[in-house]
Amino acid sequence: MREQSSEPTNLLRDPRDRRLPRIPDPCALVVFGVTGDLSRKKLIPAVYDLANRGLLPPGFTLLGFARRDFANDDFADLAREAAAEHSRTPFREEVWDRLSESIQFIQGAFDDDDAFDRLAEALQTSERNSGIGGNAAFYLSIPPAAFPTVLKQMERTGMASNEQSGGWRRVVVEKPFGHDLKSSRELNALVDNVFGADDVFRIDHYLGKETVQNLLALRFANTLFEPIWNANFVDSVQFTMAEDVGIGGRAAFYDSAGAARDVLQNHLLQLLALTAMEEPVSFDASALRTEKLKVLGAVSLPDDLEHNAIRGQYQQGWLAGARVNGYTDEEGVPEDSTTETYAAVRLNVETRRWGGVPFYLRTGKRLPRRVTEIAVSFKKAPHLPFDATDTTELGHNQLVVRVQPDEGVTLRFGSKVPGSLMEVRDVSMDFLYGESFTEGSPEAYERLILDVLLGDQSLFPRNAEVENSWMVIDPLEEFWADRPPEHYRAGEWGPKAADEMLARDGRRWRRP
Ligand code: BG6
């Protein structure tokens, strides 16, 4: 008897072969805010890349919705340009031509009933003509303030309902998930009122990065690391997410958020969760999210925030040979803004595995270079019988997971310097994705959009994870509220106070 499969028949594929990427059911992807930055730079190129890799289902339909007064052709041009400029895989006309046949633009404001009726109609037409069977994912690439209006429209038109559509209906919510715990609860209640919990996908694009997922492979596919992955052997862990760019054209959003809400609350705490969590019983969504949730619930701030939570704001400086403005001179930023563009904090993870191990997290704009990494530093060997060696610097083994760029892993350990003396020096052993594998890594959004269409929630944080993360950030924000940020010059690795914070603990930030 043949095995039942929801995948479209493809003679080249054996649907039971789990090594082959799965293809979603025929469906539509509706992008609200389709002319915006995120959509042009990430979403449309990701859809193109999926099409190019043959991972979109037959009948796939892309419906773009935005206020801009565009005819279908204007939108087709914008979408083509976006894909050609930002796609990861080579741009091929024949792939684009085929994809563009299924792209449609719907113009309207979010409070325009008529526009939403047209969208509902377009979905029904695709159902009839392209056989998408009522399946659609709605991507909210819009400011959070517009969420209630759009969600109400979806409810009014019946678009959000699995029952009414006869297929699956899913919603994708971009971060920030609220501004604090209270507003994130309100947002969640709003979304949950219209969509079922299994149909809500909260995007934290760091979870879609190949190297972030490799953390799971590194920890749980090897016997080498896990036995020493605890407070008995680990001295401290550092998480760095540094950017050389400033805030671009996002002053309005950024100035009301700041580095802690923009990056610490989500990307960095998710990295911490994957680094510190216990082994999940499987990698299915429920098991993985349960372990992340447990560890996020165990994260606590130190009592002495004065010395362990530093925020900074960049001032005019030099980067890559060019002079760059200070934050308060950026277009759209108030002159007297006290928003932080840098945040560093020491966190504890109060579990038996991690008790006493400091987790240092830092993120900032206009730092010397773009780099994201996790550095696990191990305790020094208890005895170093090497007379010819300065042992003050020696012996802190370190495992560094480079999330980007130069994706890979580095292990640092002591090695004998050639010669007649027993002199030991730290050396590095490197694994580079680009050298070990011929396949390129999918872009985070490519992976995550595919997972939305497949209905796989593993890489999407659960509501409760988001709330736990706000419980860490809220007291920080409260503490910072009436304290001006420290300053650092653009092109420096953050304010001095952040270096002092580690120096007090007898440590220093890794120079990536
Ligand atoms: C976003 C932040 O979530 O991540 C931005 O809002 C930041 O401020 C961006 O620039 C960085 O993403 P990536 O993938 O380039 O590291």
Short mmCIF file of C-alpha atoms and ligand atoms in Angstrom, two decimals:
data_model
loop_
_atom_site.label_atom_id
_atom_site.label_comp_id
_atom_site.label_asym_id
_atom_site.label_seq_id
_atom_site.Cartn_x
_atom_site.Cartn_y
_atom_site.Cartn_z
CA MET A 1 0.00 0.00 0.00
CA ARG A 2 1.29 3.47 -0.81
CA GLU A 3 2.01 5.79 2.07
CA GLN A 4 -0.22 8.84 2.31
CA SER A 5 1.60 12.14 1.87
CA SER A 6 0.41 15.72 1.86
CA GLU A 7 3.30 16.68 -0.42
CA PRO A 8 2.62 17.24 -4.10
CA THR A 9 3.60 14.23 -6.18
CA ASN A 10 7.08 14.57 -7.53
CA LEU A 11 8.56 11.52 -9.20
CA LEU A 12 12.05 12.55 -8.21
CA ARG A 13 11.22 12.62 -4.51
CA ASP A 14 10.48 9.85 -2.12
CA PRO A 15 8.23 11.55 0.44
CA ARG A 16 9.51 9.22 3.15
CA ASP A 17 13.05 10.46 2.72
CA ARG A 18 13.45 12.86 5.63
CA ARG A 19 16.72 14.22 4.26
CA LEU A 20 14.87 15.98 1.47
CA PRO A 21 13.41 19.38 2.28
CA ARG A 22 9.66 19.24 2.56
CA ILE A 23 7.45 21.27 0.27
CA PRO A 24 4.43 23.04 1.79
CA ASP A 25 0.84 22.48 0.76
CA PRO A 26 -0.38 24.75 -2.03
CA CYS A 27 -1.00 28.10 -0.36
CA ALA A 28 -0.88 31.89 -0.48
CA LEU A 29 1.41 34.25 1.37
CA VAL A 30 -0.12 37.65 2.09
CA VAL A 31 2.36 40.37 3.06
CA PHE A 32 0.98 43.48 4.74
CA GLY A 33 3.39 46.39 4.32
CA VAL A 34 4.82 44.79 1.19
CA THR A 35 6.49 47.97 -0.08
CA GLY A 36 8.43 48.47 3.19
CA ASP A 37 12.11 47.92 3.86
CA LEU A 38 11.84 44.49 5.47
CA SER A 39 9.71 43.19 2.66
CA ARG A 40 11.99 44.53 -0.09
CA LYS A 41 15.27 43.49 1.50
CA LYS A 42 14.29 40.21 3.14
CA LEU A 43 10.82 38.82 2.45
CA ILE A 44 10.51 39.11 -1.33
CA PRO A 45 14.11 37.94 -1.90
CA ALA A 46 13.49 35.00 0.46
CA VAL A 47 10.37 34.01 -1.49
CA TYR A 48 12.39 34.22 -4.70
CA ASP A 49 15.16 32.04 -3.18
CA LEU A 50 12.59 29.45 -2.16
CA ALA A 51 11.16 29.48 -5.68
CA ASN A 52 14.66 29.13 -7.11
CA ARG A 53 15.35 26.12 -4.89
CA GLY A 54 12.07 24.51 -5.97
CA LEU A 55 10.64 24.66 -2.45
CA LEU A 56 7.42 26.53 -3.15
CA PRO A 57 4.31 24.47 -3.75
CA PRO A 58 2.45 24.39 -7.03
CA GLY A 59 -0.15 27.17 -7.16
CA PHE A 60 1.82 29.33 -4.69
CA THR A 61 0.41 32.87 -4.65
CA LEU A 62 2.01 36.02 -3.24
CA LEU A 63 -0.42 38.80 -2.39
CA GLY A 64 1.13 42.11 -1.43
CA PHE A 65 -0.91 44.65 0.48
CA ALA A 66 0.20 48.27 1.10
CA ARG A 67 -1.05 51.81 1.19
CA ARG A 68 1.19 53.03 -1.61
CA ASP A 69 -0.66 54.05 -4.75
CA PHE A 70 0.79 51.38 -7.01
CA ALA A 71 -0.61 49.67 -10.07
CA ASN A 72 0.10 45.95 -10.38
CA ASP A 73 2.95 46.71 -12.79
CA ASP A 74 4.65 49.18 -10.45
CA PHE A 75 4.60 46.55 -7.78
CA ALA A 76 5.89 43.91 -10.17
CA ASP A 77 8.88 46.20 -10.89
CA LEU A 78 9.55 46.81 -7.22
CA ALA A 79 9.36 43.11 -6.44
CA ARG A 80 11.62 42.14 -9.33
CA GLU A 81 14.20 44.71 -8.32
CA ALA A 82 14.05 43.55 -4.70
CA ALA A 83 14.61 39.93 -5.69
CA ALA A 84 17.36 40.73 -8.20
CA GLU A 85 19.22 42.93 -5.76
CA HIS A 86 18.86 41.04 -2.49
CA SER A 87 18.33 37.37 -3.27
CA ARG A 88 20.90 34.91 -1.94
CA THR A 89 20.80 32.56 -4.91
CA PRO A 90 21.56 33.69 -8.49
CA PHE A 91 18.76 35.66 -10.12
CA ARG A 92 17.27 33.68 -13.00
CA GLU A 93 14.74 35.30 -15.31
CA GLU A 94 12.81 32.09 -15.92
CA VAL A 95 12.31 31.52 -12.20
CA TRP A 96 11.21 35.10 -11.68
CA ASP A 97 8.85 35.01 -14.66
CA ARG A 98 7.12 31.96 -13.27
CA LEU A 99 6.91 33.40 -9.77
CA SER A 100 5.72 36.79 -10.93
CA GLU A 101 2.69 35.23 -12.60
CA SER A 102 1.42 34.45 -9.13
CA ILE A 103 2.12 37.84 -7.59
CA GLN A 104 -0.61 40.36 -7.06
CA PHE A 105 -0.77 43.77 -5.40
CA ILE A 106 -3.71 45.10 -3.42
CA GLN A 107 -3.68 48.78 -2.65
CA GLY A 108 -5.37 50.11 0.43
CA ALA A 109 -5.13 51.61 3.88
CA PHE A 110 -5.49 49.31 6.86
CA ASP A 111 -8.85 50.84 7.79
CA ASP A 112 -10.19 50.51 4.26
CA ASP A 113 -12.96 47.87 4.33
CA ASP A 114 -13.17 47.84 0.60
CA ALA A 115 -9.46 46.98 0.21
CA PHE A 116 -9.80 44.08 2.65
CA ASP A 117 -12.87 42.83 0.80
CA ARG A 118 -10.78 42.87 -2.37
CA LEU A 119 -8.05 40.92 -0.59
CA ALA A 120 -10.57 38.32 0.57
CA GLU A 121 -11.84 38.05 -2.97
CA ALA A 122 -8.34 37.66 -4.36
CA LEU A 123 -7.79 34.78 -1.95
CA GLN A 124 -10.98 33.12 -3.09
CA THR A 125 -10.02 33.57 -6.73
CA SER A 126 -6.63 31.93 -6.05
CA GLU A 127 -8.44 29.13 -4.34
CA ARG A 128 -10.46 28.50 -7.47
CA ASN A 129 -7.73 29.14 -10.04
CA SER A 130 -4.58 27.99 -8.31
CA GLY A 131 -5.93 25.26 -6.07
CA ILE A 132 -4.55 26.69 -2.83
CA GLY A 133 -7.42 25.10 -0.94
CA GLY A 134 -8.03 27.92 1.53
CA ASN A 135 -4.45 27.87 2.85
CA ALA A 136 -2.89 31.26 3.56
CA ALA A 137 -0.26 32.83 5.81
CA PHE A 138 -0.51 36.53 6.67
CA TYR A 139 2.77 38.34 7.33
CA LEU A 140 2.37 41.50 9.42
CA SER A 141 5.35 43.51 8.22
CA ILE A 142 3.77 46.65 9.64
CA PRO A 143 4.21 48.91 12.68
CA PRO A 144 2.72 47.32 15.82
CA ALA A 145 0.33 50.27 16.13
CA ALA A 146 -1.43 49.02 12.98
CA PHE A 147 -1.88 45.45 14.31
CA PRO A 148 -5.30 45.97 15.92
CA THR A 149 -6.80 47.50 12.77
CA VAL A 150 -5.43 44.81 10.48
CA LEU A 151 -6.41 41.98 12.82
CA LYS A 152 -9.93 43.35 13.10
CA GLN A 153 -10.20 43.51 9.33
CA MET A 154 -9.08 39.90 9.06
CA GLU A 155 -11.65 38.90 11.63
CA ARG A 156 -14.42 40.90 9.93
CA THR A 157 -13.79 39.32 6.53
CA GLY A 158 -13.46 35.81 7.99
CA MET A 159 -9.95 35.67 6.51
CA ALA A 160 -8.37 34.55 9.76
CA SER A 161 -10.64 31.59 10.28
CA ASN A 162 -9.53 28.03 9.54
CA GLU A 163 -13.15 26.91 9.58
CA GLN A 164 -14.41 29.52 7.15
CA SER A 165 -11.49 29.11 4.76
CA GLY A 166 -11.60 25.32 4.85
CA GLY A 167 -7.80 25.25 4.96
CA TRP A 168 -5.15 26.61 7.34
CA ARG A 169 -4.76 30.29 8.18
CA ARG A 170 -1.59 31.47 9.94
CA VAL A 171 -0.25 34.81 11.04
CA VAL A 172 3.37 35.92 11.22
CA VAL A 173 4.18 38.66 13.71
CA GLU A 174 7.46 40.54 13.45
CA LYS A 175 9.32 41.70 16.52
CA PRO A 176 9.21 43.86 18.60
CA PHE A 177 6.56 41.84 20.42
CA GLY A 178 5.37 44.79 22.45
CA HIS A 179 7.31 47.46 24.30
CA ASP A 180 7.27 45.85 27.73
CA LEU A 181 5.56 42.97 29.52
CA LYS A 182 2.22 44.75 29.74
CA SER A 183 2.01 45.74 26.09
CA SER A 184 3.28 42.35 24.93
CA ARG A 185 0.45 40.72 26.90
CA GLU A 186 -2.02 43.06 25.26
CA LEU A 187 -0.58 42.30 21.83
CA ASN A 188 -0.70 38.57 22.45
CA ALA A 189 -4.29 38.78 23.64
CA LEU A 190 -5.16 40.68 20.49
CA VAL A 191 -3.53 38.15 18.17
CA ASP A 192 -4.83 35.15 20.12
CA ASN A 193 -8.31 36.53 19.90
CA VAL A 194 -8.25 36.26 16.12
CA PHE A 195 -5.89 33.32 15.48
CA GLY A 196 -5.45 30.06 17.39
CA ALA A 197 -2.15 29.59 19.33
CA ASP A 198 -0.95 26.99 16.82
CA ASP A 199 -1.45 29.44 14.00
CA VAL A 200 0.65 32.30 15.41
CA PHE A 201 4.30 32.53 14.31
CA ARG A 202 6.42 35.14 16.13
CA ILE A 203 9.51 35.82 14.10
CA ASP A 204 12.87 36.24 15.77
CA HIS A 205 15.03 35.98 12.68
CA TYR A 206 18.13 34.99 14.68
CA LEU A 207 16.55 31.58 15.21
CA GLY A 208 16.47 31.14 11.44
CA LYS A 209 20.22 31.58 11.15
CA GLU A 210 22.02 28.38 10.28
CA THR A 211 24.77 28.91 12.86
CA VAL A 212 22.25 29.45 15.62
CA GLN A 213 20.67 26.11 14.83
CA ASN A 214 24.15 24.64 14.74
CA LEU A 215 24.37 25.36 18.44
CA LEU A 216 21.90 22.52 18.91
CA ALA A 217 23.97 20.21 16.73
CA LEU A 218 27.18 21.19 18.49
CA ARG A 219 25.75 20.58 21.93
CA PHE A 220 23.58 17.55 21.35
CA ALA A 221 25.19 15.63 18.49
CA ASN A 222 28.57 15.38 20.22
CA THR A 223 29.82 13.82 23.41
CA LEU A 224 32.72 16.22 23.56
CA PHE A 225 31.09 19.37 24.86
CA GLU A 226 28.01 18.46 26.87
CA PRO A 227 29.84 16.88 29.85
CA ILE A 228 31.72 20.14 30.45
CA TRP A 229 28.80 22.45 29.56
CA ASN A 230 28.06 23.46 33.14
CA ALA A 231 29.23 25.47 36.15
CA ASN A 232 31.87 22.89 37.06
CA PHE A 233 33.88 23.71 33.97
CA VAL A 234 32.52 26.92 32.45
CA ASP A 235 33.91 30.17 33.80
CA SER A 236 31.62 32.56 31.94
CA VAL A 237 29.76 33.02 28.68
CA GLN A 238 29.78 36.11 26.47
CA PHE A 239 27.21 36.96 23.83
CA THR A 240 28.08 39.75 21.42
CA MET A 241 25.88 41.18 18.72
CA ALA A 242 27.80 44.14 17.28
CA GLU A 243 26.90 46.25 14.29
CA ASP A 244 28.93 48.87 12.49
CA VAL A 245 25.81 50.45 11.00
CA GLY A 246 23.83 53.17 12.74
CA ILE A 247 20.05 53.32 12.81
CA GLY A 248 19.49 53.94 9.09
CA GLY A 249 16.07 55.42 8.39
CA ARG A 250 14.50 53.87 11.52
CA ALA A 251 14.78 56.80 13.93
CA ALA A 252 11.10 56.81 14.84
CA PHE A 253 11.10 53.16 15.85
CA TYR A 254 14.60 53.02 17.26
CA ASP A 255 14.39 56.08 19.44
CA SER A 256 11.35 54.72 21.21
CA ALA A 257 12.93 51.28 21.60
CA GLY A 258 16.70 51.40 22.14
CA ALA A 259 19.22 48.58 22.02
CA ALA A 260 17.82 46.57 24.93
CA ARG A 261 14.32 46.31 23.49
CA ASP A 262 15.54 45.99 19.91
CA VAL A 263 18.09 43.21 20.39
CA LEU A 264 18.64 42.10 24.00
CA GLN A 265 15.01 41.24 24.67
CA ASN A 266 14.79 38.94 21.67
CA HIS A 267 17.89 37.91 19.69
CA LEU A 268 20.37 37.79 22.56
CA LEU A 269 18.04 36.17 25.09
CA GLN A 270 17.11 33.55 22.51
CA LEU A 271 20.80 32.83 21.95
CA LEU A 272 21.22 32.55 25.70
CA ALA A 273 18.27 30.17 25.89
CA LEU A 274 19.71 27.83 23.26
CA THR A 275 23.13 27.93 24.91
CA ALA A 276 21.93 27.32 28.45
CA MET A 277 18.87 25.09 28.06
CA GLU A 278 18.71 21.41 28.92
CA GLU A 279 18.58 18.82 26.17
CA PRO A 280 15.09 18.67 24.68
CA VAL A 281 13.61 15.19 24.29
CA SER A 282 13.26 15.89 20.57
CA PHE A 283 13.57 18.84 18.23
CA ASP A 284 9.87 19.19 17.70
CA ALA A 285 8.37 22.57 18.46
CA SER A 286 6.85 21.68 21.78
CA ALA A 287 9.92 19.97 23.25
CA LEU A 288 12.35 22.65 22.10
CA ARG A 289 10.21 25.56 23.23
CA THR A 290 9.56 23.92 26.59
CA GLU A 291 13.30 23.78 27.35
CA LYS A 292 13.86 27.36 26.19
CA LEU A 293 10.99 28.54 28.31
CA LYS A 294 12.35 26.77 31.39
CA VAL A 295 15.75 28.37 31.10
CA LEU A 296 14.36 31.82 30.31
CA GLY A 297 12.32 31.54 33.47
CA ALA A 298 15.57 30.95 35.40
CA VAL A 299 17.34 34.07 34.11
CA SER A 300 17.80 36.77 36.70
CA LEU A 301 19.40 40.19 36.94
CA PRO A 302 22.10 40.84 39.52
CA ASP A 303 21.16 42.97 42.53
CA ASP A 304 23.80 45.56 41.76
CA LEU A 305 22.50 46.92 38.46
CA GLU A 306 24.58 50.08 38.86
CA HIS A 307 27.70 48.06 38.08
CA ASN A 308 26.26 45.26 35.99
CA ALA A 309 23.96 46.95 33.50
CA ILE A 310 25.53 49.52 31.24
CA ARG A 311 23.93 51.46 28.47
CA GLY A 312 25.60 53.79 26.03
CA GLN A 313 24.94 56.11 23.13
CA TYR A 314 27.33 56.68 20.24
CA GLN A 315 28.81 60.04 19.54
CA GLN A 316 30.40 61.32 16.41
CA GLY A 317 33.42 59.24 15.41
CA TRP A 318 35.25 57.41 12.64
CA LEU A 319 34.35 54.12 11.08
CA ALA A 320 36.11 52.48 8.12
CA GLY A 321 37.89 55.74 7.36
CA ALA A 322 34.73 57.84 7.25
CA ARG A 323 33.41 60.33 9.75
CA VAL A 324 29.99 59.37 11.09
CA ASN A 325 27.42 61.36 13.02
CA GLY A 326 26.60 60.92 16.66
CA TYR A 327 23.24 59.35 17.48
CA THR A 328 21.53 62.60 18.38
CA ASP A 329 22.59 64.09 15.03
CA GLU A 330 20.92 61.29 13.09
CA GLU A 331 17.93 62.36 11.07
CA GLY A 332 14.72 62.12 13.06
CA VAL A 333 16.39 61.68 16.46
CA PRO A 334 15.58 64.37 19.07
CA GLU A 335 18.66 66.36 20.12
CA ASP A 336 18.11 65.52 23.75
CA SER A 337 17.41 61.81 23.22
CA THR A 338 18.70 59.53 25.96
CA THR A 339 17.92 56.33 24.08
CA GLU A 340 20.70 53.76 24.27
CA THR A 341 22.40 52.43 21.15
CA TYR A 342 24.52 50.07 23.26
CA ALA A 343 23.55 47.79 26.11
CA ALA A 344 25.59 45.38 28.17
CA VAL A 345 24.37 43.34 31.08
CA ARG A 346 25.48 40.53 33.35
CA LEU A 347 22.82 37.89 33.85
CA ASN A 348 22.58 34.82 36.05
CA VAL A 349 20.92 31.56 35.11
CA GLU A 350 19.65 30.12 38.32
CA THR A 351 19.78 26.41 37.69
CA ARG A 352 21.99 23.68 39.07
CA ARG A 353 23.81 23.55 35.74
CA TRP A 354 24.66 27.24 35.69
CA GLY A 355 24.60 28.54 39.27
CA GLY A 356 27.40 31.11 39.72
CA VAL A 357 28.35 31.39 36.03
CA PRO A 358 27.99 34.94 34.70
CA PHE A 359 26.37 35.38 31.30
CA TYR A 360 27.51 38.66 29.75
CA LEU A 361 25.38 40.04 26.93
CA ARG A 362 26.22 43.09 24.83
CA THR A 363 24.89 44.70 21.70
CA GLY A 364 25.51 48.01 20.01
CA LYS A 365 25.33 50.12 16.90
CA ARG A 366 28.33 51.88 15.35
CA LEU A 367 30.80 49.47 16.89
CA PRO A 368 33.96 48.71 14.91
CA ARG A 369 32.49 45.82 12.94
CA ARG A 370 29.50 43.61 12.38
CA VAL A 371 29.90 40.43 14.34
CA THR A 372 27.68 38.12 16.34
CA GLU A 373 29.24 35.40 18.46
CA ILE A 374 28.85 33.26 21.54
CA ALA A 375 32.04 32.67 23.49
CA VAL A 376 32.05 30.00 26.18
CA SER A 377 35.14 30.40 28.39
CA PHE A 378 36.21 27.44 30.44
CA LYS A 379 37.86 27.50 33.83
CA LYS A 380 41.58 27.56 34.00
CA ALA A 381 43.38 24.27 34.52
CA PRO A 382 43.92 23.92 38.27
CA HIS A 383 47.66 23.44 37.91
CA LEU A 384 49.97 24.66 35.15
CA PRO A 385 53.47 23.23 35.57
CA PHE A 386 55.08 25.23 32.78
CA ASP A 387 58.04 27.23 34.03
CA ALA A 388 58.86 28.73 30.66
CA THR A 389 55.39 30.13 30.22
CA ASP A 390 53.58 33.16 31.55
CA THR A 391 50.58 31.31 32.93
CA THR A 392 48.53 34.38 33.84
CA GLU A 393 47.18 34.49 30.31
CA LEU A 394 47.22 30.78 29.60
CA GLY A 395 44.76 28.02 29.97
CA HIS A 396 41.31 29.51 29.59
CA ASN A 397 40.01 27.23 26.88
CA GLN A 398 37.36 28.90 24.83
CA LEU A 399 34.72 27.72 22.41
CA VAL A 400 33.47 30.47 20.13
CA VAL A 401 30.41 30.00 17.95
CA ARG A 402 30.57 32.63 15.22
CA VAL A 403 27.00 33.37 14.19
CA GLN A 404 28.10 35.90 11.57
CA PRO A 405 30.10 36.71 9.51
CA ASP A 406 32.65 33.90 8.80
CA GLU A 407 30.13 31.45 10.19
CA GLY A 408 31.84 28.68 12.11
CA VAL A 409 33.29 27.53 15.39
CA THR A 410 36.69 28.15 16.96
CA LEU A 411 38.24 26.21 19.78
CA ARG A 412 41.11 27.77 21.69
CA PHE A 413 43.52 25.65 23.65
CA GLY A 414 47.14 25.65 24.81
CA SER A 415 49.83 24.14 22.64
CA LYS A 416 53.58 23.72 22.92
CA VAL A 417 55.66 26.29 21.14
CA PRO A 418 58.20 24.45 18.95
CA GLY A 419 61.67 24.43 20.48
CA SER A 420 63.62 23.00 23.38
CA LEU A 421 61.68 24.83 26.11
CA MET A 422 58.34 23.63 27.44
CA GLU A 423 56.67 26.83 26.51
CA VAL A 424 52.91 26.77 25.97
CA ARG A 425 50.79 29.25 24.07
CA ASP A 426 47.11 29.43 23.17
CA VAL A 427 46.26 28.43 19.61
CA SER A 428 42.97 28.19 17.70
CA MET A 429 41.36 25.41 15.75
CA ASP A 430 38.80 26.62 13.27
CA PHE A 431 35.75 25.18 11.58
CA LEU A 432 34.42 27.36 8.79
CA TYR A 433 31.05 26.60 7.20
CA GLY A 434 32.27 27.90 3.85
CA GLU A 435 35.18 25.43 3.78
CA SER A 436 33.47 22.32 5.13
CA PHE A 437 30.25 22.42 3.13
CA THR A 438 29.56 23.14 -0.51
CA GLU A 439 25.94 24.16 0.09
CA GLY A 440 25.38 27.80 1.01
CA SER A 441 23.38 28.54 4.17
CA PRO A 442 19.80 29.65 3.59
CA GLU A 443 19.00 33.18 4.72
CA ALA A 444 17.16 33.29 8.04
CA TYR A 445 13.96 34.58 6.42
CA GLU A 446 14.12 31.94 3.72
CA ARG A 447 14.16 29.22 6.34
CA LEU A 448 11.51 30.84 8.52
CA ILE A 449 9.03 31.62 5.74
CA LEU A 450 9.31 28.02 4.60
CA ASP A 451 8.64 26.84 8.17
CA VAL A 452 5.56 29.08 8.39
CA LEU A 453 4.17 27.55 5.19
CA LEU A 454 4.98 24.08 6.51
CA GLY A 455 3.37 24.87 9.85
CA ASP A 456 6.54 24.06 11.80
CA GLN A 457 6.76 26.27 14.90
CA SER A 458 10.07 24.98 16.31
CA LEU A 459 12.03 28.12 15.45
CA PHE A 460 9.38 30.57 16.59
CA PRO A 461 9.31 31.70 20.23
CA ARG A 462 6.21 30.89 22.18
CA ASN A 463 4.18 33.62 23.80
CA ALA A 464 5.43 32.68 27.27
CA GLU A 465 9.08 32.93 26.14
CA VAL A 466 8.45 36.47 24.98
CA GLU A 467 6.85 37.30 28.32
CA ASN A 468 9.73 35.77 30.28
CA SER A 469 12.16 37.86 28.26
CA TRP A 470 10.26 41.04 29.09
CA MET A 471 10.43 40.09 32.75
CA VAL A 472 14.22 40.37 32.41
CA ILE A 473 14.15 43.60 30.42
CA ASP A 474 11.45 45.56 32.26
CA PRO A 475 13.42 46.03 35.51
CA LEU A 476 16.46 47.01 33.47
CA GLU A 477 14.51 49.67 31.60
CA GLU A 478 13.06 50.88 34.86
CA PHE A 479 16.53 51.16 36.37
CA TRP A 480 17.83 53.05 33.34
CA ALA A 481 14.81 55.32 33.00
CA ASP A 482 16.22 58.28 34.90
CA ARG A 483 19.91 57.65 34.20
CA PRO A 484 21.52 59.20 31.13
CA PRO A 485 23.44 56.76 28.91
CA GLU A 486 27.24 56.60 28.94
CA HIS A 487 28.92 57.78 25.78
CA TYR A 488 31.18 56.02 23.32
CA ARG A 489 32.65 57.24 20.11
CA ALA A 490 31.39 55.63 16.90
CA GLY A 491 34.03 53.07 15.98
CA GLU A 492 34.82 52.11 19.60
CA TRP A 493 33.77 48.90 21.34
CA GLY A 494 31.19 50.64 23.56
CA PRO A 495 31.52 52.79 26.69
CA LYS A 496 34.37 52.39 29.18
CA ALA A 497 31.89 51.47 31.89
CA ALA A 498 31.20 48.22 30.03
CA ASP A 499 34.90 47.31 30.16
CA GLU A 500 35.00 48.22 33.83
CA MET A 501 32.00 46.01 34.46
CA LEU A 502 34.00 42.97 33.35
CA ALA A 503 37.26 44.16 34.86
CA ARG A 504 35.59 44.21 38.29
CA ASP A 505 34.88 40.50 37.77
CA GLY A 506 38.50 39.89 36.73
CA ARG A 507 37.51 39.36 33.10
CA ARG A 508 37.44 41.27 29.86
CA TRP A 509 35.34 41.36 26.75
CA ARG A 510 36.58 39.19 23.95
CA ARG A 511 37.79 41.22 21.02
CA PRO A 512 35.96 39.51 18.12
C1 BG6 B 1 16.92 43.54 13.85
C2 BG6 B 1 17.12 44.82 14.61
O1 BG6 B 1 16.08 42.68 14.56
O2 BG6 B 1 18.17 42.93 13.65
C3 BG6 B 1 18.07 45.75 13.88
O3 BG6 B 1 15.86 45.47 14.75
C4 BG6 B 1 19.35 45.03 13.55
O4 BG6 B 1 18.33 46.92 14.64
C5 BG6 B 1 19.07 43.69 12.86
O5 BG6 B 1 20.11 45.86 12.68
C6 BG6 B 1 20.33 42.90 12.67
O6 BG6 B 1 20.08 41.71 11.97
P1 BG6 B 1 21.25 40.89 11.31
O7 BG6 B 1 20.61 39.65 10.82
O8 BG6 B 1 21.81 41.75 10.21
O9 BG6 B 1 22.28 40.65 12.36
#
